[in-house]
Short mmCIF file of C-alpha atoms in Angstrom, two decimals:
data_model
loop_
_atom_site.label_atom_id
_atom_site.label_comp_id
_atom_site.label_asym_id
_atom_site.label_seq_id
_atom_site.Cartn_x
_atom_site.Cartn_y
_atom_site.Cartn_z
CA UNK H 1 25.12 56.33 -13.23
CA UNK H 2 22.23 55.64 -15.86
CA UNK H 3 21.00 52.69 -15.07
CA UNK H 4 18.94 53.00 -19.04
CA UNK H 5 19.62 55.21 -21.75
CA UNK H 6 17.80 56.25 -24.83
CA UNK H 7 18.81 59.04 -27.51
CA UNK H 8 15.96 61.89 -28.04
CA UNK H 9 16.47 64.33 -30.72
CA UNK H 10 15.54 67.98 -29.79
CA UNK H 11 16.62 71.20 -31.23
CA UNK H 12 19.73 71.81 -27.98
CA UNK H 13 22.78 70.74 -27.51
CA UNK H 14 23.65 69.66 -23.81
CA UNK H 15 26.69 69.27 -20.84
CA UNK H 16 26.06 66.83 -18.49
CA UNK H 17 26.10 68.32 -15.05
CA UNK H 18 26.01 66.74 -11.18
CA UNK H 19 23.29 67.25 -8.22
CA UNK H 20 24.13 66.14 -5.22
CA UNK H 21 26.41 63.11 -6.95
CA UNK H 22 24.35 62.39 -9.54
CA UNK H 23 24.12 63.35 -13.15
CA UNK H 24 21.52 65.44 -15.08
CA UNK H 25 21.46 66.75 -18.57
CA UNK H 26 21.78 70.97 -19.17
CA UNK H 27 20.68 72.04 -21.96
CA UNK H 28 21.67 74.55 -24.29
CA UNK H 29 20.98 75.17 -27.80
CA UNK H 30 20.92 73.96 -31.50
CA UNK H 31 19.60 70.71 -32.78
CA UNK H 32 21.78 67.82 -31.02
CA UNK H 33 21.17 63.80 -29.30
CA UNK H 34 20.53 64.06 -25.04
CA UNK H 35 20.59 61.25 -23.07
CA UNK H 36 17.99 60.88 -20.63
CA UNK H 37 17.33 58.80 -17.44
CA UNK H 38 14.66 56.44 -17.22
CA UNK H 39 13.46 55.54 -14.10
CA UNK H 40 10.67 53.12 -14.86
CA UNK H 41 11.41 49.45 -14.18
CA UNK H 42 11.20 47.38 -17.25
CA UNK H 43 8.75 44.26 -16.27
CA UNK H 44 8.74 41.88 -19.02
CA UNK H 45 13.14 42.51 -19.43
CA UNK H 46 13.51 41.96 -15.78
CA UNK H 47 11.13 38.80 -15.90
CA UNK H 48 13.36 37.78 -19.12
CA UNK H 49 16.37 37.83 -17.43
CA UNK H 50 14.87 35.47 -14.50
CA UNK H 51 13.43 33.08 -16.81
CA UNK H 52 17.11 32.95 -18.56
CA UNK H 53 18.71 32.48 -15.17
CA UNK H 54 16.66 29.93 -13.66
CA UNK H 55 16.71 27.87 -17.22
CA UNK H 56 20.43 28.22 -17.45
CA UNK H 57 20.82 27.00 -13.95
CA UNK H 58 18.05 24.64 -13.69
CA UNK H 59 19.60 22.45 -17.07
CA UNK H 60 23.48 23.38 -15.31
CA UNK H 61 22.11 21.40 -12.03
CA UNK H 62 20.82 18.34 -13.95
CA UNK H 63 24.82 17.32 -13.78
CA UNK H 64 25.17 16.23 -10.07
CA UNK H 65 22.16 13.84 -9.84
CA UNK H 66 22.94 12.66 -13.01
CA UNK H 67 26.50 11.20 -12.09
CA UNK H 68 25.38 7.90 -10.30
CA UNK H 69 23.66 7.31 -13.43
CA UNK H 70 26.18 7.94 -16.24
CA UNK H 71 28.79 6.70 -13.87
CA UNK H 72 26.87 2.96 -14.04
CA UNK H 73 26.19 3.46 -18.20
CA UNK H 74 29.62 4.18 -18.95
CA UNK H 75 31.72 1.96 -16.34
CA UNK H 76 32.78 5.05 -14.45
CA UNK H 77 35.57 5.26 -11.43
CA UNK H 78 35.28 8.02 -8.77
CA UNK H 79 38.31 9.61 -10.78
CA UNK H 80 36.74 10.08 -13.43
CA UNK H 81 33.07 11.15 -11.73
CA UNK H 82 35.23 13.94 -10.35
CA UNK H 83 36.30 14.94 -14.05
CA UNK H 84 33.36 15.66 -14.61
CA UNK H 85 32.46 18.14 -11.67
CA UNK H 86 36.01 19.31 -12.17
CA UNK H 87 34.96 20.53 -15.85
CA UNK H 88 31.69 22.18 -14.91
CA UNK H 89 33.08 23.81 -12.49
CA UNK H 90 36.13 25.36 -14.76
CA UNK H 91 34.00 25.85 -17.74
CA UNK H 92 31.12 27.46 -15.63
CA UNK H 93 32.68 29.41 -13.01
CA UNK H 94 36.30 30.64 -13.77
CA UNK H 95 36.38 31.44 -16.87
CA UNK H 96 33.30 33.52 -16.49
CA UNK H 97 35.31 37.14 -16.39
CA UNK H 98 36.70 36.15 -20.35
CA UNK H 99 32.89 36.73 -21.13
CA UNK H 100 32.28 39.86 -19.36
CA UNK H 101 34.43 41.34 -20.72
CA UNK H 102 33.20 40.41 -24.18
CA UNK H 103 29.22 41.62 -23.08
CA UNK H 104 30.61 44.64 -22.55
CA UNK H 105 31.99 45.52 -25.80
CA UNK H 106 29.80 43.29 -27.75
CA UNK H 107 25.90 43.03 -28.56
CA UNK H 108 25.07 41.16 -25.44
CA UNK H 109 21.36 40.40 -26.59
CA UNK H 110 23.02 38.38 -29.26
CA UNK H 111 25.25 36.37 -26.48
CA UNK H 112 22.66 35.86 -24.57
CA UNK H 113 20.17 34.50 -26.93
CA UNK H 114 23.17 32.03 -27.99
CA UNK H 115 24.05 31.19 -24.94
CA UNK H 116 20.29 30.45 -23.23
CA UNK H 117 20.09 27.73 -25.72
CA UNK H 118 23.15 26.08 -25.55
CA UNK H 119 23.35 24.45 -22.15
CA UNK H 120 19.09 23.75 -22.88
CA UNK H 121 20.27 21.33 -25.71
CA UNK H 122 23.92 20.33 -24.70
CA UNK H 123 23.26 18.93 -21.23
CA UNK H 124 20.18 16.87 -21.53
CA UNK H 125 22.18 15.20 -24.81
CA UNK H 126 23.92 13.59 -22.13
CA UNK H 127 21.26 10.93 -22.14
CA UNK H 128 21.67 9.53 -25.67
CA UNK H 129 25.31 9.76 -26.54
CA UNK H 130 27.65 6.36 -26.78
CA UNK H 131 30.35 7.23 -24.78
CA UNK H 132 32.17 9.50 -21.79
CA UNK H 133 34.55 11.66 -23.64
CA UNK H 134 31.09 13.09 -25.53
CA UNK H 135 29.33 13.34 -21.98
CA UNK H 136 32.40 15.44 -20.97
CA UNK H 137 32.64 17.39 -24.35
CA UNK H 138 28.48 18.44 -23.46
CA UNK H 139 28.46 18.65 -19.92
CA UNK H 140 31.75 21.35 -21.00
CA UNK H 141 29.74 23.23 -23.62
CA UNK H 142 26.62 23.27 -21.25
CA UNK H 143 28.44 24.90 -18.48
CA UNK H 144 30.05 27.17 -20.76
CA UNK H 145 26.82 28.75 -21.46
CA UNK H 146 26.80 29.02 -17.63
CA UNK H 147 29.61 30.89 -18.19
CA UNK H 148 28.06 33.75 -20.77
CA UNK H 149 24.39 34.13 -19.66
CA UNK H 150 25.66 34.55 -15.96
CA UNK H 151 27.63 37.81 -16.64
CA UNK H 152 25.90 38.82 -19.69
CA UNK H 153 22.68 38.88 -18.08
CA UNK H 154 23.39 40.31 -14.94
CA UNK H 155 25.11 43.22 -17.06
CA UNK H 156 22.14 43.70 -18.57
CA UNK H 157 19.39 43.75 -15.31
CA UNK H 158 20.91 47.56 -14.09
CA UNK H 159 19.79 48.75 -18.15
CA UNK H 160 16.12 47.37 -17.47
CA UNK H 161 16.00 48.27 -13.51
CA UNK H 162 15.46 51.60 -13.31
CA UNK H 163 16.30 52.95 -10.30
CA UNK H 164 15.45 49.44 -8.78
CA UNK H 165 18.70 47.94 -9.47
CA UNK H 166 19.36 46.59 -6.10
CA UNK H 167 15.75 44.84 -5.88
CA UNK H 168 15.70 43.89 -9.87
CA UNK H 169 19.20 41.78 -9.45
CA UNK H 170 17.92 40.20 -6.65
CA UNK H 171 14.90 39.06 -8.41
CA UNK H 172 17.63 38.17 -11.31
CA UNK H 173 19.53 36.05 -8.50
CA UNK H 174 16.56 34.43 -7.32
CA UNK H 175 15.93 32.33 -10.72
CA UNK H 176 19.14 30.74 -10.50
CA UNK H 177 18.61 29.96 -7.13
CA UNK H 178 15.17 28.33 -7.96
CA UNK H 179 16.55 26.52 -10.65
CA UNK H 180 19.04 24.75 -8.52
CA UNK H 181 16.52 23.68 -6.39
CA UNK H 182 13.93 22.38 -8.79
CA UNK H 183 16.64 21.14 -11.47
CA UNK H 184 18.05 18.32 -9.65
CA UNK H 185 14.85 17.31 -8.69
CA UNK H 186 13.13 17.47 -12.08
CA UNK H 187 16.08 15.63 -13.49
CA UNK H 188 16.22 12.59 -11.00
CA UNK H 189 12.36 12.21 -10.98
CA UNK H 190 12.42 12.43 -15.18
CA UNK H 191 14.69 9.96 -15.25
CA UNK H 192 13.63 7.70 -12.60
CA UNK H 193 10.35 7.45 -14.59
CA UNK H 194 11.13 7.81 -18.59
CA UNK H 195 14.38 6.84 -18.76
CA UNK H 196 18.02 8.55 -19.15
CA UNK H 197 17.43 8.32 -23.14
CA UNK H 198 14.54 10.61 -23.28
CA UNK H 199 16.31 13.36 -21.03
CA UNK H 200 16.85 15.44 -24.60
CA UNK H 201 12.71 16.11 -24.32
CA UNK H 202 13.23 18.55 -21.10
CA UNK H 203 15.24 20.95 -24.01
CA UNK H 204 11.24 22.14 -24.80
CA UNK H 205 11.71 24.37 -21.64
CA UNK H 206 14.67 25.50 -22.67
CA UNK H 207 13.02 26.80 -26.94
CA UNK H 208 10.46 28.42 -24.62
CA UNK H 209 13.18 30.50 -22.66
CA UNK H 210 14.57 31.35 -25.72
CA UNK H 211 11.52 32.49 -27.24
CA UNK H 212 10.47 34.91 -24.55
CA UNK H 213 13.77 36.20 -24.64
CA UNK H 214 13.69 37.57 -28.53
CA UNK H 215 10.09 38.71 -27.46
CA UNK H 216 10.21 40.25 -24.36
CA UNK H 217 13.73 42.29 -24.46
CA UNK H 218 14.83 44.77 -26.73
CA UNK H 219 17.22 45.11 -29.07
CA UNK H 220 20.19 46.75 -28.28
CA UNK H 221 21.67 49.97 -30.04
CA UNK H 222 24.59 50.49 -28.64
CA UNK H 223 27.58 50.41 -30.54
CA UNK H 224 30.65 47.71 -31.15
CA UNK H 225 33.82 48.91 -29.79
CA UNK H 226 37.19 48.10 -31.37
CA UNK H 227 39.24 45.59 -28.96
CA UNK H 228 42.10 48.33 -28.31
CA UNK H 229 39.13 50.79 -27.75
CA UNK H 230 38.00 47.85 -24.91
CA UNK H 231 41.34 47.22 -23.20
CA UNK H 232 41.52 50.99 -22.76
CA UNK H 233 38.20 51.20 -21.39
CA UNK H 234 39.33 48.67 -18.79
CA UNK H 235 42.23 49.91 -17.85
CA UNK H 236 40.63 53.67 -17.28
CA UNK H 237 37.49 52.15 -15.08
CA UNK H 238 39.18 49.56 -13.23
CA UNK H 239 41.93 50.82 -12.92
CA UNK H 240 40.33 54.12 -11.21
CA UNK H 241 38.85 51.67 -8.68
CA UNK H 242 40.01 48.09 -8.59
CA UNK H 243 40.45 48.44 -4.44
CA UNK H 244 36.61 48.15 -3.96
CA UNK H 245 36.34 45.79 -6.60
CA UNK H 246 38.92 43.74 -5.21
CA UNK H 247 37.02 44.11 -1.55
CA UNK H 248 33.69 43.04 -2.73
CA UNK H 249 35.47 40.37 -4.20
CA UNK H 250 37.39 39.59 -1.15
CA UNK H 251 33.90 39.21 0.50
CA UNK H 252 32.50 37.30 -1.84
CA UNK H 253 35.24 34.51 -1.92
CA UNK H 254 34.90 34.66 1.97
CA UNK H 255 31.02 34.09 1.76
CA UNK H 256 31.10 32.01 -0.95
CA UNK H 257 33.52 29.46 0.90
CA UNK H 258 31.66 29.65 4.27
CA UNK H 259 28.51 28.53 2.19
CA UNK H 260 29.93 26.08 -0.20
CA UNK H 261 31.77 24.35 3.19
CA UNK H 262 28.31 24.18 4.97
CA UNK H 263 26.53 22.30 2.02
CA UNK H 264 29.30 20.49 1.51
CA UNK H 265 29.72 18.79 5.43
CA UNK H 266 26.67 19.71 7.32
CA UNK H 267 24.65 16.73 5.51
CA UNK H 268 27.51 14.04 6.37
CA UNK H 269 27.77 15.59 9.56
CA UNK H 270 24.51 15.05 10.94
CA UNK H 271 23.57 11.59 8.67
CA UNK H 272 26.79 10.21 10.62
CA UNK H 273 24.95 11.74 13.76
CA UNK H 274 22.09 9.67 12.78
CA UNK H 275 19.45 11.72 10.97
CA UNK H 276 17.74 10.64 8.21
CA UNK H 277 17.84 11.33 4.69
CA UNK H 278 14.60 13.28 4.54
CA UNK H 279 15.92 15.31 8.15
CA UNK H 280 19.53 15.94 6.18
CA UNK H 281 17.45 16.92 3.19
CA UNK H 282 14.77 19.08 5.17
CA UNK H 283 17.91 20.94 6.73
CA UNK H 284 19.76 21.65 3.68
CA UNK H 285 15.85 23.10 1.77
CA UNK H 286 15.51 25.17 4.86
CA UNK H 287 19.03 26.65 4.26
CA UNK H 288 18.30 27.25 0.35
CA UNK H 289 14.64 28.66 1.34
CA UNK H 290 16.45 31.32 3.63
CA UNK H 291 19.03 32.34 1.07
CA UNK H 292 16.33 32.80 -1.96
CA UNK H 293 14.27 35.20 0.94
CA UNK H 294 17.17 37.12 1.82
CA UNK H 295 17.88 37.72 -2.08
CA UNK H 296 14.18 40.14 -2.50
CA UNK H 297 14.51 41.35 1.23
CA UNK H 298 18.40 42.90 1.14
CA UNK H 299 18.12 43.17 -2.69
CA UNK H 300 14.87 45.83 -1.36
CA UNK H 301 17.02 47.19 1.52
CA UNK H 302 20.41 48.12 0.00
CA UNK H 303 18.13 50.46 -3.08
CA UNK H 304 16.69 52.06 0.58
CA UNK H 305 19.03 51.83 2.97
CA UNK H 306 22.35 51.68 1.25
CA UNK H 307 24.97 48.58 0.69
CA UNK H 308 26.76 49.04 4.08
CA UNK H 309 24.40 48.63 6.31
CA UNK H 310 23.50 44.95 4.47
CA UNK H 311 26.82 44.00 5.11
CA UNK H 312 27.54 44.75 8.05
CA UNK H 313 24.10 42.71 8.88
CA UNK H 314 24.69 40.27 7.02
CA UNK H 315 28.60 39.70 8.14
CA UNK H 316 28.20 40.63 11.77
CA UNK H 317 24.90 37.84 12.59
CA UNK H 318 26.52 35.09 10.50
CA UNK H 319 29.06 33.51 12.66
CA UNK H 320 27.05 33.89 15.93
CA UNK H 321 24.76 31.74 14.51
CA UNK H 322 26.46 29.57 12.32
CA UNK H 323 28.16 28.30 15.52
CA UNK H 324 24.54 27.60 16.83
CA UNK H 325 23.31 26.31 13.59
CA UNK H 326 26.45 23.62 13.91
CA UNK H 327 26.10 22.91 17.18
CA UNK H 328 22.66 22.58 17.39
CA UNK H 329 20.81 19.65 18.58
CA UNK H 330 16.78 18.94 18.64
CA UNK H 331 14.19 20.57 16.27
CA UNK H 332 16.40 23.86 16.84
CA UNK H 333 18.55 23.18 13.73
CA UNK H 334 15.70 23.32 11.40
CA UNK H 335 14.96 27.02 12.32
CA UNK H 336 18.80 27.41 12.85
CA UNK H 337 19.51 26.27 8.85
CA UNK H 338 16.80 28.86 7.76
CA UNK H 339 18.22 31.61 9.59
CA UNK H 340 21.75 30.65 8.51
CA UNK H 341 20.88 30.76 4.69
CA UNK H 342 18.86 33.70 5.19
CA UNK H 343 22.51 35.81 6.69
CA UNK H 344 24.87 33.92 4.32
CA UNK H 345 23.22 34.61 0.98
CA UNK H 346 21.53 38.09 2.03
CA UNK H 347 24.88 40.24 0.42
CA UNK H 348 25.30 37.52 -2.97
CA UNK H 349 23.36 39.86 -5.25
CA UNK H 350 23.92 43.11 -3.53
CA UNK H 351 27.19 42.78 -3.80
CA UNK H 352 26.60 42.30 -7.77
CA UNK H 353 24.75 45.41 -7.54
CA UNK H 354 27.50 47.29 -5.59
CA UNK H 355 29.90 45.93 -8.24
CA UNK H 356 28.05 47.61 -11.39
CA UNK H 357 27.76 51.11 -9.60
CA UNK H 358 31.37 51.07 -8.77
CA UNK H 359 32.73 50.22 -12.45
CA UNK H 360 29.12 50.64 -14.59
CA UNK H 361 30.86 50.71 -18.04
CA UNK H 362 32.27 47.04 -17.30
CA UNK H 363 29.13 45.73 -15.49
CA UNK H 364 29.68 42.23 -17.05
CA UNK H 365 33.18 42.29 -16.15
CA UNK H 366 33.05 43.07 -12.35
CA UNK H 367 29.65 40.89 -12.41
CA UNK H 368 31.80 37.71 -13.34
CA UNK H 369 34.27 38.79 -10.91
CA UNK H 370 32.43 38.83 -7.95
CA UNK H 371 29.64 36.30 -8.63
CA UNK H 372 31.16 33.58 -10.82
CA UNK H 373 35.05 33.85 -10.18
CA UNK H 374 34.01 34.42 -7.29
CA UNK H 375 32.43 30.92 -6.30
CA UNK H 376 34.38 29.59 -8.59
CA UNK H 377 37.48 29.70 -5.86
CA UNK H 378 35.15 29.18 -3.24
CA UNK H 379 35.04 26.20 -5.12
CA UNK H 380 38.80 25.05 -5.24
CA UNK H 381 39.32 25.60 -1.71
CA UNK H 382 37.18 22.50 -0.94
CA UNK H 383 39.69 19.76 -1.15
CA UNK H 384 41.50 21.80 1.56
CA UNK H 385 38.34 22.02 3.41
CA UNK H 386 38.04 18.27 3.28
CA UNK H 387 41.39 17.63 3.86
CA UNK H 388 41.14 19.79 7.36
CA UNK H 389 37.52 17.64 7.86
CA UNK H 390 39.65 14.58 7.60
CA UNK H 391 42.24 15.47 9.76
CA UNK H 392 40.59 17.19 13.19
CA UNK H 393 36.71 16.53 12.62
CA UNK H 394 34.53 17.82 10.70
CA UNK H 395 32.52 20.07 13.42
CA UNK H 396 35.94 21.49 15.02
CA UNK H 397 36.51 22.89 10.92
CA UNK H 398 33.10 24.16 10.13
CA UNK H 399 33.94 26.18 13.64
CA UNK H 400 36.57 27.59 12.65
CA UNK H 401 35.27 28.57 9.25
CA UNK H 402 32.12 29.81 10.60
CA UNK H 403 34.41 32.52 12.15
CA UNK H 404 35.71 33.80 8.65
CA UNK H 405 32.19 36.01 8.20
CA UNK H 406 33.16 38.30 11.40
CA UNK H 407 37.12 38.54 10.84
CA UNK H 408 35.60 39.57 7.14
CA UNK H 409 34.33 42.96 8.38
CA UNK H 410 37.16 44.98 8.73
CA UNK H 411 37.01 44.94 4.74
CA UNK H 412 33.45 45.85 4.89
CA UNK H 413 34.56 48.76 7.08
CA UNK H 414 36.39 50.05 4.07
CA UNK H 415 33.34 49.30 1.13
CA UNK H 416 33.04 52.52 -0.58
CA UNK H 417 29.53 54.58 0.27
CA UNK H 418 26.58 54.75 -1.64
CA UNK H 419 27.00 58.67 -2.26
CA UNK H 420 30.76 58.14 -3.41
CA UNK H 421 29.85 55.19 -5.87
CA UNK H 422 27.15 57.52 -7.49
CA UNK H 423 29.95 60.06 -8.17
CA UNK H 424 32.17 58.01 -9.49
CA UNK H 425 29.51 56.24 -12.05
#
């Protein structure tokens, strides 16, 4: 696979030949273009592509604290509170593989220079406009642009990585991760102190991101396919191997609802056991803390070691210790949520990674698929989750679901090898 290509112009013509499962260029003769590896890590890209992922998420997770709020400006039920989760999670989740698909046929600089600025400006808006069917109309464009930097920009990490990919999409994953955590934060303490009306000045973060992007990455050469020329493309990569695509998806879904079902229950579970809001608060950090470690330390690993071997790591510690983490009692859940977070999140980017070796002329696509689609069912499975809570306990559940990690590795048993998804890039 080339993970970045340029065209040099030399007087030979060239075949492309394989090495041990890799590619190489043989050259010939006469005056023709060669395309050449490069296996330096581009810096300032990679550090682009963070700074786009951590603004995107940071203005995306301004929603949730911001509910209690708009719900007591505009008069707001609990029906219609849960609209409004209900359309960031459609708009910025699901719909996530329509543009993919597009990054990979289109100029994705372009998209993502569009995109970085539209959830910056559309989101905090949310604080001066007159009435809920705008908030809604926002909060949907906002996590929209979730739903074209996420794939577009993970597409475009493996072009800048070098042979780094593993360890550069971690470092990718980790912005959004830190912009979850400080977002919600920096939104409820902004508008604690200035007001919901001058939310709209926190955008100035987001012309900044936007900035360094036109600076710091390059402009793309490549060229615009035709739509039929796209669906064709599709059809030959995928269709060559959808079964691992559909596994890493598989295991993605099944991580993505384990985690989404802890964060969701663990914090009513042990406030109605009677810790504190800073102790709930404390436990859930801890988890986050573990999870943004684990993305640099596996995203390392799997570019040394292989993707397998993460899995089966991360798959075959979680449940043991999920059960301990929600059965814990004492100081031993703090240490418990860290180590938990650390094994639940350590194959999130990896398997992005894994994704764009397996299929790397639709590395958008397959990155929506497994990483937004992805948690975007995780999602949808919670009413059923609370639903189970509400009808045998909410510790009995999380039990149960804690299991799903170890019944998940027979289909890591059959993820394809690192030496067989070189061959087929």
């Amino acid at each position: 696979m080339f993970t970045q290509n340029y065209w040099k112009k030399i007087k030979f013509t060239f075949t492309i030949a394989r090495k041990n499962g890799r590619r190489f260029v043989r050259c010939i003769k006469h005056k023709e273009y060669i395309m050449t590896r490069i296996t330096k890590i581009n810096k300032k890209a990679i550090f682009a592509l963070f700074l786009v992922h951590f603004s995107g998420d940071f203005f995306l997770s301004f929603v949730r604290p911001l509910l209690p709020v708009l719900a007591k400006k505009f008069f707001l039920n609990l029906a219609q509170v849960g609209v409004i989760t209900a359309v960031a999670t459609l708009m910025g989740f699901l719909i996530q593989p329509v543009f993919g698909f597009m990054a990979d046929r289109y100029r994705p600089r372009r998209i993502l220079l569009v995109s970085s600025l539209m959830g910056a400006v559309c989101i905090p808006l949310v604080g001066v406009v007159p009435s809920f069917v705008i908030v809604l109309a926002l909060i949907g464009l906002g996590s929209i642009s979730s739903a074209i930097y996420h794939p577009t920009a993970a597409g475009m990490v493996s072009v800048f990585a070098g042979q780094h990919t593993g360890f550069s999409i971690s470092i990718f994953g980790l912005g959004g991760i830190l912009g979850f955590t400080l977002g919600p934060i920096v939104a409820a303490t902004f508008v604690s102190i200035y007001g919901l009306n001058l939310l709209p000045v926190t955008t100035i973060f987001g012309f900044f991101v936007f900035i360094c992007l036109i600076i710091l990455i390059p402009a793309s050469k490549e060229e615009t396919d035709k739509p039929k020329e796209a669906l064709s493309a599709i059809r030959d990569t995928l269709g060559k191997v959808w079964i691992p695509v559909a596994l890493i998806w598989i295991l993605a879904v099944s991580r993505g609802f384990v985690e989404q079902t802890l964060l969701t229950f663990i914090p009513m579970l042990y406030s109605s056991e009677g810790h504190s809001l800073v102790s709930v608060g404390a436990i859930i950090s801890l988890f986050t803390v573990g999870g943004s470690l684990s993305a640099i330390v596996c995203g390392h690993l799997v570019d040394r070691i292989g993707f397998k071997p993460v899995y089966y790591f991360s798959f075959g510690l979680s449940s043991p210790f999920l059960l301990l983490f929600i059965f814990g009692t004492g100081w031993w859940i703090y240490p418990l949520a860290f180590i938990s977070g650390f094994l639940m999140l350590a194959t999130l980017y990896p398997g992005v990674t894994l994704a764009q070796q397996v299929a790397p002329n639709n590395r958008s696509l397959v990155s929506s698929i497994v990483m937004g689609f992805a948690i975007g069912i995780s999602g949808i499975l919670m009413p059923l989750a609370g639903r189970l809570a509400d009808a045998f306990g909410i510790r009995p559940v999380l039990s149960i679901i804690a299991l799903i990690p170890f019944a998940a590795l027979i289909a890591v048993r059959h993820l394809p090898e690192s030496s067989k998804v070189h061959t087929r890039a």
